[in-house]
PDB file of C-alpha atoms in Angstrom:
ATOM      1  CA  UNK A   1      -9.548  30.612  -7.644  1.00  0.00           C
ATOM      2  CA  UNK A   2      -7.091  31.575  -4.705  1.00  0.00           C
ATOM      3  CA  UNK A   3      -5.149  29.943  -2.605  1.00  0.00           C
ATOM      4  CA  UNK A   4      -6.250  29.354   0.854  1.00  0.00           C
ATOM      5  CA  UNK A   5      -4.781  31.063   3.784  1.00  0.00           C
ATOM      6  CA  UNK A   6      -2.028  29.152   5.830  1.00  0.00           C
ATOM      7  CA  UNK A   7      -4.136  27.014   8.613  1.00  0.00           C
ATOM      8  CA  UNK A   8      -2.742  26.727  11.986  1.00  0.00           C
ATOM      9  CA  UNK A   9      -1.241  23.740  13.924  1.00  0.00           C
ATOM     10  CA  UNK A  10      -1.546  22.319  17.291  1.00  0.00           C
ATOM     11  CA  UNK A  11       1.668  19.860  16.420  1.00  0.00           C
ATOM     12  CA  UNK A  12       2.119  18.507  20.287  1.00  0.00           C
ATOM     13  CA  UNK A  13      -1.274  18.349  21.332  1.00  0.00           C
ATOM     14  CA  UNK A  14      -2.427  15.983  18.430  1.00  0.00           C
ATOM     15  CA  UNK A  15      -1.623  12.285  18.811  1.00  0.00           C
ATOM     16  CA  UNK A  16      -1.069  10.672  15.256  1.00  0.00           C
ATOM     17  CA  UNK A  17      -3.368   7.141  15.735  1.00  0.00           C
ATOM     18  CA  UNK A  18      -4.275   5.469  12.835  1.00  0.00           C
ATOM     19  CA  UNK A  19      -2.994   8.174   9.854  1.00  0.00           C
ATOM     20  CA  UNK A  20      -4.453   7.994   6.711  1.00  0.00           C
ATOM     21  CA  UNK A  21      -4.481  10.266   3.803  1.00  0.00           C
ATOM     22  CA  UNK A  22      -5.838  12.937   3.712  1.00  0.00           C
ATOM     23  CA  UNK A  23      -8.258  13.489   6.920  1.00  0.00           C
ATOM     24  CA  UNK A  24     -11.528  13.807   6.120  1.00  0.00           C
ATOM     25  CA  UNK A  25     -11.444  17.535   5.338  1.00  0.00           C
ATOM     26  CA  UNK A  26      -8.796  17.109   2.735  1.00  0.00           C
ATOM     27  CA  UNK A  27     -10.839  14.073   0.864  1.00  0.00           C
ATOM     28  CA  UNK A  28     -13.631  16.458   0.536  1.00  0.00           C
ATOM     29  CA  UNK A  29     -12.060  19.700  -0.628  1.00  0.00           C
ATOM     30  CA  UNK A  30     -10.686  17.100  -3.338  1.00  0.00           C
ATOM     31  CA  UNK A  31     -13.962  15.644  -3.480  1.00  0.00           C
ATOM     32  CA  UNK A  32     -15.641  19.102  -4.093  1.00  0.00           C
ATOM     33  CA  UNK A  33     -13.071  19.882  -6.468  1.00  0.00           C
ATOM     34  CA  UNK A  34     -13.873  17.015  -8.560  1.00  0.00           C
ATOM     35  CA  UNK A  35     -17.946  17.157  -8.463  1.00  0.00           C
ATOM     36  CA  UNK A  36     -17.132  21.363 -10.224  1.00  0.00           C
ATOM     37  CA  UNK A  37     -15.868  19.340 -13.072  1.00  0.00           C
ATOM     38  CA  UNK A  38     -17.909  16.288 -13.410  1.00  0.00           C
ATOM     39  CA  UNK A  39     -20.499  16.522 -16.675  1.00  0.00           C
ATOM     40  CA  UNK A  40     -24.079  16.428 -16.386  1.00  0.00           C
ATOM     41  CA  UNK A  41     -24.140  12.754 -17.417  1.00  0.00           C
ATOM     42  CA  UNK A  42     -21.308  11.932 -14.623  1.00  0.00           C
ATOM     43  CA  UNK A  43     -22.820  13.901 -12.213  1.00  0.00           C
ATOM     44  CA  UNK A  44     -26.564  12.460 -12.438  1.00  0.00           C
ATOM     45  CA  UNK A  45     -24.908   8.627 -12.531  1.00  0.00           C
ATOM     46  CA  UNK A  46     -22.830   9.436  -9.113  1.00  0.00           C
ATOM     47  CA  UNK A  47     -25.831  10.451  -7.822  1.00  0.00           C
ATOM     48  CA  UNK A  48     -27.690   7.358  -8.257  1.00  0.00           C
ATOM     49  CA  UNK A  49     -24.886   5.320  -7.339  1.00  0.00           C
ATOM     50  CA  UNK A  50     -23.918   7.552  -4.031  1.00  0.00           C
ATOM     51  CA  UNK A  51     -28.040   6.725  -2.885  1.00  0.00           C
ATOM     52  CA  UNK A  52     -27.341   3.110  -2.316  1.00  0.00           C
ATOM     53  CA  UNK A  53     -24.519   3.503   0.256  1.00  0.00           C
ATOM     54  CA  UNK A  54     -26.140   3.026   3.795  1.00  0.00           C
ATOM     55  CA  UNK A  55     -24.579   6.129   5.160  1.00  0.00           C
ATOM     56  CA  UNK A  56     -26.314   8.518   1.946  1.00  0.00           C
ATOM     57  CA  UNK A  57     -28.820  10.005   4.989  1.00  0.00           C
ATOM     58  CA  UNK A  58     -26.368  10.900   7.070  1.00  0.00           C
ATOM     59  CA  UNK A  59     -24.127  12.402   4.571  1.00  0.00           C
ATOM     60  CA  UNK A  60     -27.056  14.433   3.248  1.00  0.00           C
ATOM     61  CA  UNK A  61     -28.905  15.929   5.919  1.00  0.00           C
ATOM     62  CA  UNK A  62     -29.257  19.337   6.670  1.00  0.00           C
ATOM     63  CA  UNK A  63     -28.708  20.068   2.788  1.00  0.00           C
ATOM     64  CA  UNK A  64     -30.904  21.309   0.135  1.00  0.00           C
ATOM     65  CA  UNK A  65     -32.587  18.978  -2.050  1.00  0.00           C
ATOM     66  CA  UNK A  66     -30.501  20.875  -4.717  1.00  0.00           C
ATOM     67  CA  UNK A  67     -27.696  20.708  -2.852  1.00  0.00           C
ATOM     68  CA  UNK A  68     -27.908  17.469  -1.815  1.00  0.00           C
ATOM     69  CA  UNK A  69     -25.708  15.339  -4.518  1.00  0.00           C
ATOM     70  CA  UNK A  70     -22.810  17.544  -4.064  1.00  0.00           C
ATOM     71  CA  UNK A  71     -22.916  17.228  -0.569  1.00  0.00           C
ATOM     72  CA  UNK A  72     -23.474  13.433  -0.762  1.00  0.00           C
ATOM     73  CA  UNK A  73     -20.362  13.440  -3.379  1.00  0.00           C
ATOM     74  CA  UNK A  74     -18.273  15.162  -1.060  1.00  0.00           C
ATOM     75  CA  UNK A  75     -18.948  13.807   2.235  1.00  0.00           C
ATOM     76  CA  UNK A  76     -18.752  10.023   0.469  1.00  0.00           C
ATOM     77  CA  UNK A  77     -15.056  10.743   0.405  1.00  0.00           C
ATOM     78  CA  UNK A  78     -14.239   9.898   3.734  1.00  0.00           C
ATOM     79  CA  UNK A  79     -16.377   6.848   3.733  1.00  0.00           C
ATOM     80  CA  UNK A  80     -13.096   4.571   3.136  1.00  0.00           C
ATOM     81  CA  UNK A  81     -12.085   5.971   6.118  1.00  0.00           C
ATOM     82  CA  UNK A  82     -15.001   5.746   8.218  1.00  0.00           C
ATOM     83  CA  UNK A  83     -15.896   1.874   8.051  1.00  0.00           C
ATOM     84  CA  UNK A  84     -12.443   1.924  10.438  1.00  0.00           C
ATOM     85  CA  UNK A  85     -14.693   2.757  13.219  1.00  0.00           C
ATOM     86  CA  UNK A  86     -18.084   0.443  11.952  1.00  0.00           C
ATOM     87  CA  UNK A  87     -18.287  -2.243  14.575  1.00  0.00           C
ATOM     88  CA  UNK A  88     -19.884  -4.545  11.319  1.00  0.00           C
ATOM     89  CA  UNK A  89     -16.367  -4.257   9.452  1.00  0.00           C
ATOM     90  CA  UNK A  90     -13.447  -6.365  10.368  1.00  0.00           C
ATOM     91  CA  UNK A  91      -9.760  -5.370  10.547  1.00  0.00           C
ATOM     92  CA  UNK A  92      -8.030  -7.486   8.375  1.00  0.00           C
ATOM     93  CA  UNK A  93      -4.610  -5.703   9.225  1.00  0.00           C
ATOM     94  CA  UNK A  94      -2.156  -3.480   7.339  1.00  0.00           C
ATOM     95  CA  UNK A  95      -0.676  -6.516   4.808  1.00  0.00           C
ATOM     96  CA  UNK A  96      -3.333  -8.079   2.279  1.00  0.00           C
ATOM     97  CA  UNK A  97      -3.309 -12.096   2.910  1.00  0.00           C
ATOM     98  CA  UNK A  98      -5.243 -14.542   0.698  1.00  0.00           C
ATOM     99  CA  UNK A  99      -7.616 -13.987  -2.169  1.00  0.00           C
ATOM    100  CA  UNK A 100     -10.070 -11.849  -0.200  1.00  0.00           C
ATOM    101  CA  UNK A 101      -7.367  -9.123  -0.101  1.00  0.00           C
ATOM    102  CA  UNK A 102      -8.105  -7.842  -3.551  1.00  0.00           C
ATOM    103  CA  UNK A 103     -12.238  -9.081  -3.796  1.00  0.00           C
ATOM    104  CA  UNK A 104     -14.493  -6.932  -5.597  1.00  0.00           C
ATOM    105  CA  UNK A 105     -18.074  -7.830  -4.702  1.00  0.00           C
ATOM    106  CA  UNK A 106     -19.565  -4.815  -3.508  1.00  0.00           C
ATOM    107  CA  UNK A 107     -20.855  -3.524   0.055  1.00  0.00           C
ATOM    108  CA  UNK A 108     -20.991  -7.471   1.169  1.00  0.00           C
ATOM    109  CA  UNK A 109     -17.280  -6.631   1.957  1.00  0.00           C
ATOM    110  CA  UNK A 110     -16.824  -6.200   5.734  1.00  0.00           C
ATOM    111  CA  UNK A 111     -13.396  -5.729   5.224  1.00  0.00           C
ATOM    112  CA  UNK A 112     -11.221  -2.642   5.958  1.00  0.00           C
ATOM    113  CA  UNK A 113      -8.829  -3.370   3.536  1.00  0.00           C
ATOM    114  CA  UNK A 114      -6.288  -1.082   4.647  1.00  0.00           C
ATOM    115  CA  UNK A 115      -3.362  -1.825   2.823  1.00  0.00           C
ATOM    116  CA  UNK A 116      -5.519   0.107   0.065  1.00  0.00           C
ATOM    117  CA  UNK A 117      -4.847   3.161   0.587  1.00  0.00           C
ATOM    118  CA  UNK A 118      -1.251   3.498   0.284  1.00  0.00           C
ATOM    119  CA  UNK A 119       1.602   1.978  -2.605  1.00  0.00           C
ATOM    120  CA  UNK A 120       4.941   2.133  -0.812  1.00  0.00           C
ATOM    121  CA  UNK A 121       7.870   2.937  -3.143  1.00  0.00           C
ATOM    122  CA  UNK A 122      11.255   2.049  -1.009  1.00  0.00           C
ATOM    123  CA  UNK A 123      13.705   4.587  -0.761  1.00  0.00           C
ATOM    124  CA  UNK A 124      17.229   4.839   1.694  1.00  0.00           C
ATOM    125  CA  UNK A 125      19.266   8.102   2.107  1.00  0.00           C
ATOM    126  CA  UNK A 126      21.834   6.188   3.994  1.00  0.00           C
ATOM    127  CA  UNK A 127      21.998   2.611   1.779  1.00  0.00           C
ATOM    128  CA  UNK A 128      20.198   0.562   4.153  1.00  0.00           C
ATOM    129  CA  UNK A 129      18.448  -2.116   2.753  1.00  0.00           C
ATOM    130  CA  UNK A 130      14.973  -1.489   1.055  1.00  0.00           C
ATOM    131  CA  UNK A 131      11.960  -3.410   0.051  1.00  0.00           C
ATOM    132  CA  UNK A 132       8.490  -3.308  -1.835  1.00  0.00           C
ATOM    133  CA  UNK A 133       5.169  -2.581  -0.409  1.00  0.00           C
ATOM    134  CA  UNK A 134       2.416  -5.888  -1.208  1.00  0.00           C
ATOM    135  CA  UNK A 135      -0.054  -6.319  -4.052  1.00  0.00           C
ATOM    136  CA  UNK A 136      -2.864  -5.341  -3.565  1.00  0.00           C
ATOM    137  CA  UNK A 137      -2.572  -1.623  -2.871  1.00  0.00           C
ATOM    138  CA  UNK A 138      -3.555   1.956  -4.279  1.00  0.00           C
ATOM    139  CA  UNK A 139      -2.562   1.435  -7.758  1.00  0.00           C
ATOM    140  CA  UNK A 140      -3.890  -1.988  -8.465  1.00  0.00           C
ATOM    141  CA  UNK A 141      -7.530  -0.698  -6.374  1.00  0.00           C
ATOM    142  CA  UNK A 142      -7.822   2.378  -8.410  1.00  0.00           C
ATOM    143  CA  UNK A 143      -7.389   0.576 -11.334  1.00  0.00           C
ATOM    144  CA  UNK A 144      -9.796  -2.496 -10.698  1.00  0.00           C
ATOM    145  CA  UNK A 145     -12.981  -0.467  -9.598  1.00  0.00           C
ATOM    146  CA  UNK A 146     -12.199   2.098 -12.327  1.00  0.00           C
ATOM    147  CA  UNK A 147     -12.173  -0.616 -14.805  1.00  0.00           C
ATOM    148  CA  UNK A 148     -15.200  -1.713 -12.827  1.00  0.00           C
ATOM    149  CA  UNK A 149     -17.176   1.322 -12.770  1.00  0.00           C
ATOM    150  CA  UNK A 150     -17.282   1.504 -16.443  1.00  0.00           C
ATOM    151  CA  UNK A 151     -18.224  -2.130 -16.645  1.00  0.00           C
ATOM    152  CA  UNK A 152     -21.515  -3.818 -16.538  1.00  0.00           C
ATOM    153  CA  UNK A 153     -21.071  -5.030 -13.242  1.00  0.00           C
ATOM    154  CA  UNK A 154     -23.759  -4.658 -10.793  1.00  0.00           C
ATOM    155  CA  UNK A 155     -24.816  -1.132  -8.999  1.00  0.00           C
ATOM    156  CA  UNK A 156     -24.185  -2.220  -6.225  1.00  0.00           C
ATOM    157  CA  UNK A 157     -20.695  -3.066  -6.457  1.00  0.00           C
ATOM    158  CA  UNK A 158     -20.080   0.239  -8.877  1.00  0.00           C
ATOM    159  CA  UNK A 159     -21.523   2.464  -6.307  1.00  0.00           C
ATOM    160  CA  UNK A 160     -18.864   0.267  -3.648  1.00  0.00           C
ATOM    161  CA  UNK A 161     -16.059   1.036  -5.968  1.00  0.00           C
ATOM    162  CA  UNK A 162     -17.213   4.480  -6.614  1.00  0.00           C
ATOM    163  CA  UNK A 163     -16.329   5.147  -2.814  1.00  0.00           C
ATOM    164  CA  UNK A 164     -13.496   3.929  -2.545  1.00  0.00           C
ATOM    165  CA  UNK A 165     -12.344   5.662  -5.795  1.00  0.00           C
ATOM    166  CA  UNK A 166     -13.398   9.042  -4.765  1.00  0.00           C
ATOM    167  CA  UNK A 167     -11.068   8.396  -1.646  1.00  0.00           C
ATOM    168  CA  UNK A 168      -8.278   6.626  -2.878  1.00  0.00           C
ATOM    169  CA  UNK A 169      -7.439   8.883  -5.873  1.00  0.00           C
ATOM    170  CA  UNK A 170      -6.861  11.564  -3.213  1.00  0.00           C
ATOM    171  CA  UNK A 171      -4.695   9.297  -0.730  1.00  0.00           C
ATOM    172  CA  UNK A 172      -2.239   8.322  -3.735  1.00  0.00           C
ATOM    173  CA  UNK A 173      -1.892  12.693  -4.180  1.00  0.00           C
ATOM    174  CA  UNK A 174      -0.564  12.842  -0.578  1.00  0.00           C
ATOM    175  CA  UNK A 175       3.209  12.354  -0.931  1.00  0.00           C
ATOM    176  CA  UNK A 176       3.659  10.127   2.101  1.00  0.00           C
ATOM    177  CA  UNK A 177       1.021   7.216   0.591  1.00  0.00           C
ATOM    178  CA  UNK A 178       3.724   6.953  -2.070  1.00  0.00           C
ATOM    179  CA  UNK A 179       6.722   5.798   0.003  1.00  0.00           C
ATOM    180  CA  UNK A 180       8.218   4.130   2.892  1.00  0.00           C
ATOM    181  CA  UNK A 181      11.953   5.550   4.044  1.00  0.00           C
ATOM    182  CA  UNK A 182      14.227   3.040   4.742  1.00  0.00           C
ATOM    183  CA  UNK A 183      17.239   3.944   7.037  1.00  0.00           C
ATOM    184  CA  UNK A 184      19.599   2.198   9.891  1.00  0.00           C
ATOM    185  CA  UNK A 185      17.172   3.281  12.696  1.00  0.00           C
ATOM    186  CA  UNK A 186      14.215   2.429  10.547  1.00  0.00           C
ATOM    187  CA  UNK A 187      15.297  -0.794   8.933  1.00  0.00           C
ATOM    188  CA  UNK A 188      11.851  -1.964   7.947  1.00  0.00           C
ATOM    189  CA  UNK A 189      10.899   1.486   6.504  1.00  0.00           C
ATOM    190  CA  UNK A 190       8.906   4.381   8.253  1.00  0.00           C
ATOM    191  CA  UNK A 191       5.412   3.162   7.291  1.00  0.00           C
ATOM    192  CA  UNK A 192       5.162   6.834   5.062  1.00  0.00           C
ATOM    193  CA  UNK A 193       6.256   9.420   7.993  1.00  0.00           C
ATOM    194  CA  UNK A 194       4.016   7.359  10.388  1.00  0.00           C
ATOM    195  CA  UNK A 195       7.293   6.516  12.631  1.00  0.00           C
ATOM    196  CA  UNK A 196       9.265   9.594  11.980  1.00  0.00           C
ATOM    197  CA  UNK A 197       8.160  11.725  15.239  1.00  0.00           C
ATOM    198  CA  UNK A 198       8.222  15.570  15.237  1.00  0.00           C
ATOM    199  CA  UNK A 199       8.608  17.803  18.165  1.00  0.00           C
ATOM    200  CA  UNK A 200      10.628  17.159  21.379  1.00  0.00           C
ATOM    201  CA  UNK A 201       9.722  13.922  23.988  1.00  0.00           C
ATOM    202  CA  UNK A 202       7.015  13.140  24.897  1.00  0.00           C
ATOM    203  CA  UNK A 203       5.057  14.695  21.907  1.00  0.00           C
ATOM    204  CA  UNK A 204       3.866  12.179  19.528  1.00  0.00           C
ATOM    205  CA  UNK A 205       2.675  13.798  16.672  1.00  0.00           C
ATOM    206  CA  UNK A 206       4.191  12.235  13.655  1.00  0.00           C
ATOM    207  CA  UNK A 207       5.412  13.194  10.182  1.00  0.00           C
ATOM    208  CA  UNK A 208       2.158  11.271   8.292  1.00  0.00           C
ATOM    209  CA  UNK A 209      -0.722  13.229  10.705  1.00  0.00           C
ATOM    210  CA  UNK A 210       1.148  17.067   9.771  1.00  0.00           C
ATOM    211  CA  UNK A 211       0.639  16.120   5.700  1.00  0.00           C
ATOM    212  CA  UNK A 212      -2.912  14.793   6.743  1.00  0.00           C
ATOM    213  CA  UNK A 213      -3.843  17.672   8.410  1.00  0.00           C
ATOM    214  CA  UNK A 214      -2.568  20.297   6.255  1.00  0.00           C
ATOM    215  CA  UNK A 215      -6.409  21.207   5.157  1.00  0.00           C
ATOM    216  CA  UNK A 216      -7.397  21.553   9.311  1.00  0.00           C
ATOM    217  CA  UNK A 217      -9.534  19.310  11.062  1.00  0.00           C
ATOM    218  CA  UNK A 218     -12.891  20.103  10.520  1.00  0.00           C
ATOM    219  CA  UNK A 219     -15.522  17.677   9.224  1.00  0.00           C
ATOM    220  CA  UNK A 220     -18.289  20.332   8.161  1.00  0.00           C
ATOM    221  CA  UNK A 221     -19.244  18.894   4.850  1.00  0.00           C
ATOM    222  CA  UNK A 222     -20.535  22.691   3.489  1.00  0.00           C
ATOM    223  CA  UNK A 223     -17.019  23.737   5.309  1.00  0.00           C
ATOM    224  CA  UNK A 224     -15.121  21.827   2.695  1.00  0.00           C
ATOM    225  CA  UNK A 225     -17.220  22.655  -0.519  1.00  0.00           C
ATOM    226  CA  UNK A 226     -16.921  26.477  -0.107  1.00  0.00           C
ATOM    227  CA  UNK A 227     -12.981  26.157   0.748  1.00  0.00           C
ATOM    228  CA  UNK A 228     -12.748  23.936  -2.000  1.00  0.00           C
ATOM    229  CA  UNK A 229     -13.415  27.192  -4.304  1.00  0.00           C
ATOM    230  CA  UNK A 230     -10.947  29.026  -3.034  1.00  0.00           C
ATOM    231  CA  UNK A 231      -8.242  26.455  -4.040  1.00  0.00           C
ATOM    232  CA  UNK A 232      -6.007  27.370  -7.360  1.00  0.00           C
ATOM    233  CA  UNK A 233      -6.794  25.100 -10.490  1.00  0.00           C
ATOM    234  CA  UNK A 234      -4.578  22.617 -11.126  1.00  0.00           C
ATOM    235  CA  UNK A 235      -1.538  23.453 -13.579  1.00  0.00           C
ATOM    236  CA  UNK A 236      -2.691  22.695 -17.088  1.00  0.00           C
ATOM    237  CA  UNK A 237      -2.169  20.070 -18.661  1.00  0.00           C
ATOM    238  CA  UNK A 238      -2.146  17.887 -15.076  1.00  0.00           C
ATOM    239  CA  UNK A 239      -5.616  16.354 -16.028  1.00  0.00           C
ATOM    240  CA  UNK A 240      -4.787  14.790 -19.249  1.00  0.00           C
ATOM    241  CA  UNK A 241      -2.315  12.541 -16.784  1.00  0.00           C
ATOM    242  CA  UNK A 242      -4.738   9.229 -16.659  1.00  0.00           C
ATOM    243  CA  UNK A 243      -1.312   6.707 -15.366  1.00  0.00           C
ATOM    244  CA  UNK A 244      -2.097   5.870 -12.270  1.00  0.00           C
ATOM    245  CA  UNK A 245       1.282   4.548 -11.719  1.00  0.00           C
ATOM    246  CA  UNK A 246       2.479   7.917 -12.742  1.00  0.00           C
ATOM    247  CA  UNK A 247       1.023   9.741 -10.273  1.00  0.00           C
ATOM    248  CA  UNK A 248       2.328   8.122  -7.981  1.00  0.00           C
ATOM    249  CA  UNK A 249       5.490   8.163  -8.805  1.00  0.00           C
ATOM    250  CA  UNK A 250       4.840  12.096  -8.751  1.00  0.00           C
ATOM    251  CA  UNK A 251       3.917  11.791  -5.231  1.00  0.00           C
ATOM    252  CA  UNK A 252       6.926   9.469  -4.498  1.00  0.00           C
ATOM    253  CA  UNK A 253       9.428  12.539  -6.196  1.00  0.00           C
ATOM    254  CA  UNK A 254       7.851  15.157  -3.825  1.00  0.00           C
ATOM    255  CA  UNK A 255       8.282  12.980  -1.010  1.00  0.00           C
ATOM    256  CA  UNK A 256      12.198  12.831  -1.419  1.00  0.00           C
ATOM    257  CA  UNK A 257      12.087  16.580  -2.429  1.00  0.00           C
ATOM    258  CA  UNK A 258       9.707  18.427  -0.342  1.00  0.00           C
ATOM    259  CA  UNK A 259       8.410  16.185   2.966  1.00  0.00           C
ATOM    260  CA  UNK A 260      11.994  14.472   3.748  1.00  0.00           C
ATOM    261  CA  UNK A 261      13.832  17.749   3.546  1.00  0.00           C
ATOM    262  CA  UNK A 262      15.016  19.853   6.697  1.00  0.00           C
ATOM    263  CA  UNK A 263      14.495  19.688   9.084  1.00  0.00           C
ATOM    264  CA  UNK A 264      13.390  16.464   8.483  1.00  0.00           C
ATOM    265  CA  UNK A 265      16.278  14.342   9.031  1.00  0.00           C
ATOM    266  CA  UNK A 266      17.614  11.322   8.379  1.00  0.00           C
ATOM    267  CA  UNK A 267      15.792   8.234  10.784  1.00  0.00           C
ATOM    268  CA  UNK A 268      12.656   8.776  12.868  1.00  0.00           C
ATOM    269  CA  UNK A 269      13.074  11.573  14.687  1.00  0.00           C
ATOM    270  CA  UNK A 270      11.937  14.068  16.890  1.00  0.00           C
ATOM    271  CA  UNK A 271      12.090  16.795  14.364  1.00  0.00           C
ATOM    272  CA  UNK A 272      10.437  20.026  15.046  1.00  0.00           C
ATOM    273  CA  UNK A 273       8.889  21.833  11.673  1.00  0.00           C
ATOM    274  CA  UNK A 274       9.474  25.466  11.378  1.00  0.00           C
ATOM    275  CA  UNK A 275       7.133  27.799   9.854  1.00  0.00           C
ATOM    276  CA  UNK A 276       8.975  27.987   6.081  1.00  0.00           C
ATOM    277  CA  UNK A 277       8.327  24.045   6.065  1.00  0.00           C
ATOM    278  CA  UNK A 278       4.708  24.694   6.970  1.00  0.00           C
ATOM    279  CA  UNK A 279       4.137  27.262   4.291  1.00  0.00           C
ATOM    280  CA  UNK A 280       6.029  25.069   1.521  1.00  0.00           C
ATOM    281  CA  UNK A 281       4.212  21.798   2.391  1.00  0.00           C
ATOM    282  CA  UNK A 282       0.607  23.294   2.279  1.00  0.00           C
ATOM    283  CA  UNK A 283       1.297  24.728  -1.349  1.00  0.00           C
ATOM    284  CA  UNK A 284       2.523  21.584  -1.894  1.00  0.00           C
ATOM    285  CA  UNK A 285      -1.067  19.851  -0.824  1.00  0.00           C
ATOM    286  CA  UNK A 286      -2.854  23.152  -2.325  1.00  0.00           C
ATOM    287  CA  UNK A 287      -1.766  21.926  -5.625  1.00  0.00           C
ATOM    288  CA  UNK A 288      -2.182  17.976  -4.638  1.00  0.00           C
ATOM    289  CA  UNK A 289      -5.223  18.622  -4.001  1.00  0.00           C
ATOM    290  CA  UNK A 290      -6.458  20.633  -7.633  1.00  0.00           C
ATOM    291  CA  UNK A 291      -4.615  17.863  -8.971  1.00  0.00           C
ATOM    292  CA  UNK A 292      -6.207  15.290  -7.630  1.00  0.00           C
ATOM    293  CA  UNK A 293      -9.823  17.171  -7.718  1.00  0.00           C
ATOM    294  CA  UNK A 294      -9.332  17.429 -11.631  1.00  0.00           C
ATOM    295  CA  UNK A 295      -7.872  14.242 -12.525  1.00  0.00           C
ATOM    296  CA  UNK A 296     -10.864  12.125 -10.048  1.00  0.00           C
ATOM    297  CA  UNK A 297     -13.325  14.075 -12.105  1.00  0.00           C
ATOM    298  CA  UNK A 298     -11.564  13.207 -15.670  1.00  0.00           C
ATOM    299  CA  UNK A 299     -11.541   9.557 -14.551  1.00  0.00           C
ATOM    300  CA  UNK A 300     -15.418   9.673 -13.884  1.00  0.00           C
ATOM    301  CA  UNK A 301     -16.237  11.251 -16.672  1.00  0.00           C
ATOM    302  CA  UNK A 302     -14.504   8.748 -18.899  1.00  0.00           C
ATOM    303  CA  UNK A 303     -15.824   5.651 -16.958  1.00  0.00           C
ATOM    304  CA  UNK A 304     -19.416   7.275 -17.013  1.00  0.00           C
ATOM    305  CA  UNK A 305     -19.646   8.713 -20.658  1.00  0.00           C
TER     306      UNK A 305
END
């Protein structure tokens, strides 16, 4: 496969909001990546599973009745994202409090459980004072509905945690859900680029919405599948990696090496990005993104064997 063509940015008209990683086109490109490498077994057991999620219609119409499992598979990516905007789910805030905070009982959560999608690893380039992101997040979530999924615990809770896993495997593959900067402007961190600003006042777009948006902004479900193939394989040897905790630590490294580099300086900000940081940081979530793909699909394979 071949790497897709730079995408352009509209840096200073986009407000940041509520960043998460990646936007919905990047979950499914990873997403589509993923289902390309599932086995027969994994994919017909996804399938089932994906059917008792209440948005399965939406994610599926228009499509094929062949196509219609990849297109469920990929679109279900965002849905960690999406019950954000369900009136029936409640915002329980960016810091997990009390026991519900890490609950595993299926869709009868109404819970956004933000604090999810992210494991902050403190770092300071200027000595000021760090500190460590809360349990429950990314790492201990991945590994409690994969453990899960390969259990004998209900469908309805595996098809819950299958979700959440095809989402959060790619958010832990975006550098910036790895980390939280620390410096003398920013003494309680950066909240992963989401307070670092880029361009000049009164722009707002912020360091965490450019690595979101890296694949574009579109939300065309067939979009994503057929950009997905043009995306390199991952390097080999990547998908053997089953350490959750190691990759993100490899996210964490390629924060500090490639997003935090000029001219991203030191404190929040405005920065303006020049075009050599826009073509390093999309190889950068090119190969995030095969990575990802090919490790979600080895991690569904195994729990669905």
């Amino acid at each position: 496969m071949k790497a897709k063509a730079i995408l352009p940015f509209a840096f200073c008209l986009l407000s940041a909001g509520d960043a998460s990683a990646w936007n919905l086109r990047g979950h499914m490109e990873i997403a589509a990546i993923a289902w390309d490498q599932l086995t027969p077994r994994a994919k017909a057991r996804v399938s089932q599973l994906l059917r008792l999620n209440p948005d399965y219609d939406h994610w599926v119409e228009g499509f094929s009745s062949r196509e219609k499992s990849k297109a469920a598979f990929t679109r279900a990516a965002g849905w960690a994202d999406d019950i954000k905007k369900k009136d029936d789910y409640t915002d329980d805030g960016e810091k997990p409090s009390g026991p519900d905070s890490a609950r595993n009982i299926g869709y009868r959560d109404k819970l956004m459980h933000r604090y999810w999608h992210y494991k902050d690893i403190p770092f300071s380039p200027d000595g000021t004072q760090t500190h460590d992101g809360p349990e429950p997040n990314a790492e201990t979530q991945i590994i409690t509905f994969r453990n899960a999924l390969a259990s004998e615990a209900s469908d309805d809770v595996r098809s819950y945690d299958l979700v959440w896993l095809l989402h959060l495997v790619g958010d832990v593959h975006q550098p910036l859900h790895a980390t939280s900067r620390f410096t003398q402007d920013l003494p309680d961190g950066d909240r992963g680029g989401n307070d670092v600003k880029l361009c000049e006042r009164p722009c707002r777009n912020e360091l965490h919405a450019f690595w979101d948006n890296l694949f574009g902004t579109g939300t065309s479900t067939r979009a994503a599948i057929n950009a997905a193939r043009k995306v390199d394989d991952a390097p080999a040897g990547s998908a053997a990696n089953e350490d959750v905790h190691a990759w993100i630590v490899e996210s964490f490294e390629l924060a500090k090496s490639d997003v935090y580099k000029p001219p991203i300086g030191v404190g929040g900000g405005p920065f303006t990005i020049t075009d050599t940081y826009k073509r390093k940081a999309k190889a950068v979530a090119n190969e995030r993104a095969a990575i990802a793909g090919a490790r979600l699909a080895k991690l569904l394979n195994n729990a669905l064997q």
